[in-house]
XYZ file of C-alpha atoms in Angstrom:
208
model
C 3.664 -7.228 12.965
C 6.472 -9.088 11.314
C 5.867 -10.507 7.780
C 5.665 -14.251 7.625
C 8.507 -16.219 6.124
C 8.210 -16.650 2.320
C 6.034 -19.566 1.410
C 3.792 -20.784 -1.319
C 0.555 -18.808 -1.169
C -2.446 -20.563 0.249
C -5.012 -18.484 -1.589
C -7.638 -20.734 -3.048
C -9.876 -20.241 -6.072
C -12.580 -22.438 -4.510
C -12.881 -20.414 -1.304
C -11.686 -16.808 -1.454
C -11.225 -15.394 2.014
C -12.388 -12.296 3.711
C -9.717 -9.457 4.962
C -5.114 -5.605 -0.682
C 1.953 2.026 -6.649
C 0.791 4.270 -7.336
C 9.837 11.489 -5.827
C 10.899 12.228 -2.767
C 8.432 12.911 0.091
C 6.788 10.504 2.530
C 4.456 8.018 1.023
C 1.167 7.505 2.716
C -2.244 6.278 2.081
C -4.719 9.014 1.204
C -6.994 10.276 3.957
C -10.208 8.704 5.151
C -12.208 6.717 2.710
C -15.450 4.745 3.056
C -15.180 1.005 3.482
C -17.850 0.485 0.890
C -16.616 -1.520 -2.066
C -19.890 -2.463 -3.767
C -21.014 -5.189 -6.154
C -20.653 -2.898 -9.153
C -17.100 -1.882 -8.333
C -16.041 -5.398 -7.378
C -17.771 -6.862 -10.392
C -15.820 -4.478 -12.601
C -12.541 -5.773 -11.102
C -13.690 -9.348 -11.400
C -14.499 -8.866 -15.120
C -11.203 -7.236 -16.128
C -8.704 -9.226 -18.172
C -5.827 -10.691 -16.210
C -3.389 -8.004 -17.406
C -5.789 -5.162 -16.764
C -6.619 -6.484 -13.316
C -2.937 -6.841 -12.446
C -2.266 -3.286 -13.606
C -5.181 -1.947 -11.572
C -4.071 -3.856 -8.505
C -0.556 -2.526 -8.855
C -1.982 0.867 -7.958
C -2.714 -0.587 -4.529
C 0.665 -2.312 -3.969
C 3.735 -2.158 -6.246
C 4.661 -5.838 -5.934
C 3.862 -7.692 -9.151
C 3.590 -10.946 -7.314
C 1.105 -9.455 -4.907
C -1.026 -8.110 -7.785
C -0.900 -11.422 -9.675
C -1.949 -13.439 -6.691
C -5.034 -11.349 -6.236
C -5.830 -11.119 -9.919
C -5.394 -14.854 -10.420
C -7.837 -15.774 -7.672
C -10.784 -13.758 -8.889
C -13.731 -13.675 -8.785
C -14.318 -12.355 -5.248
C -17.847 -12.502 -3.885
C -17.561 -9.421 -1.692
C -15.186 -6.787 -0.372
C -14.258 -8.799 2.742
C -13.061 -11.644 0.527
C -10.964 -9.234 -1.534
C -9.412 -7.637 1.565
C -8.643 -11.056 3.031
C -6.851 -12.028 -0.137
C -4.929 -8.760 -0.030
C -3.897 -9.394 3.558
C -2.697 -12.953 2.806
C -0.770 -11.735 -0.240
C 0.840 -9.070 1.890
C 1.880 -11.568 4.537
C 3.363 -13.753 1.768
C 5.665 -11.057 0.368
C 9.219 -12.217 -0.018
C 12.046 -9.796 0.738
C 12.345 -9.160 -3.050
C 8.620 -8.481 -3.270
C 8.774 -6.063 -0.388
C 11.783 -4.247 -1.945
C 9.811 -3.965 -5.210
C 6.767 -2.520 -3.431
C 8.835 -0.029 -1.448
C 10.758 1.091 -4.554
C 7.410 1.782 -6.215
C 6.343 3.941 -3.279
C 9.584 5.941 -3.707
C 9.025 6.296 -7.453
C 5.446 7.407 -7.501
C 5.284 9.378 -4.266
C 2.342 11.096 -2.702
C 1.866 14.853 -2.158
C 2.597 15.906 1.433
C -0.019 17.887 3.406
C -0.587 21.443 2.140
C 1.718 24.109 3.541
C -0.205 26.881 5.394
C 1.327 29.358 7.741
C 4.799 29.887 9.140
C 4.474 26.946 11.590
C 3.413 24.625 8.788
C 6.284 25.687 6.601
C 8.734 24.905 9.373
C 7.053 21.555 9.968
C 7.356 20.715 6.244
C 11.065 21.599 6.295
C 11.505 19.301 9.318
C 9.538 16.587 7.487
C 11.745 16.752 4.392
C 14.839 16.529 6.540
C 13.489 13.548 8.515
C 12.502 11.797 5.366
C 15.963 12.272 3.824
C 17.505 10.880 7.045
C 15.155 7.905 6.928
C 15.979 7.056 3.304
C 19.686 7.378 3.989
C 19.390 4.981 6.934
C 17.042 2.420 5.538
C 17.440 2.731 1.766
C 13.723 2.990 0.967
C 10.838 5.448 1.308
C 9.046 6.011 4.563
C 5.511 4.548 4.398
C 2.700 4.964 6.821
C -1.071 4.454 6.678
C -2.974 7.629 7.371
C -6.496 6.331 6.765
C -8.996 7.726 9.220
C -6.993 10.860 10.053
C -8.345 14.357 9.457
C -6.273 16.430 7.007
C -5.006 18.733 9.738
C -3.666 15.721 11.709
C -1.585 14.146 8.945
C 1.525 16.336 9.187
C 1.966 15.761 12.907
C 1.382 12.013 12.422
C 3.955 11.884 9.645
C 6.611 13.725 11.701
C 5.985 11.666 14.765
C 5.953 8.396 12.886
C 9.162 9.027 10.974
C 11.038 10.284 14.019
C 9.891 7.348 16.140
C 10.967 4.832 13.545
C 14.341 6.345 12.688
C 15.854 4.619 15.681
C 14.742 1.143 14.641
C 17.117 -1.541 13.488
C 16.869 -2.192 9.701
C 15.222 -5.599 10.099
C 12.641 -4.259 12.559
C 11.903 -1.332 10.275
C 11.395 -3.561 7.240
C 8.758 -5.407 9.267
C 7.099 -2.113 10.192
C 7.131 -0.988 6.572
C 5.612 -4.266 5.432
C 2.755 -3.881 7.922
C 2.127 -0.271 6.861
C 2.049 -1.359 3.200
C -0.523 -4.031 4.073
C -2.732 -1.443 5.761
C -2.280 1.050 2.965
C -3.197 -1.617 0.379
C -6.433 -2.405 2.247
C -7.540 1.184 2.006
C -6.604 1.376 -1.687
C -8.466 -1.797 -2.474
C -11.520 -0.440 -0.754
C -11.332 2.824 -2.754
C -10.614 0.949 -5.989
C -13.933 -0.969 -5.701
C -15.969 1.912 -4.232
C -19.146 3.083 -6.012
C -18.283 5.195 -9.026
C -14.510 5.018 -8.423
C -12.536 5.559 -11.618
C -10.085 2.844 -12.683
C -6.446 3.961 -12.268
C -4.433 4.917 -15.287
C -2.792 1.561 -16.250
C -0.754 2.948 -19.159
C 2.356 3.316 -17.013
C 2.405 -0.362 -16.014
C 4.427 -2.441 -18.435
C 3.383 -6.046 -18.938
C 5.708 -8.542 -17.233
């Protein structure tokens, strides 16, 4: 899916819609997570100050404009409304917003799958080489949503995904990366508002 051309956001306070930063190494969404943001978790996000909400939302997507759009249009009545707002904010990302979000993925990184056995060690070596080639070609981290995959499937999915996308033209790959970021952000928003989920450490986010 290609991101829409930059435009003024159509998010509305009066009718929130239903549907989203956290080192070298491929950036991906953590594994399967329940789609179960509940009233308590969502209420907690709705009650945060604007700065605290923006900081928490930056853990889902590293674009400040994305986080501000979602924080500014609280409260959300349910998880579907929050996810829809996240989707719309993702579609509204400008090229500069997308670059900021991708730079954040590079900076914060995500641990690759655990190395177990000779075959796995070889696959990790291949993954590191493919990731380096990807960054050299496109100038940003490789991002892919792995929600719903079993842990023993993630390494193969990462390798296949990065190899398949290495041949893309830069403009096409930016569109792919934007779509993966949107999907990743949806999973992170769901986990952020899940029952008993801890709030992310917001100390590393500087106020704008």
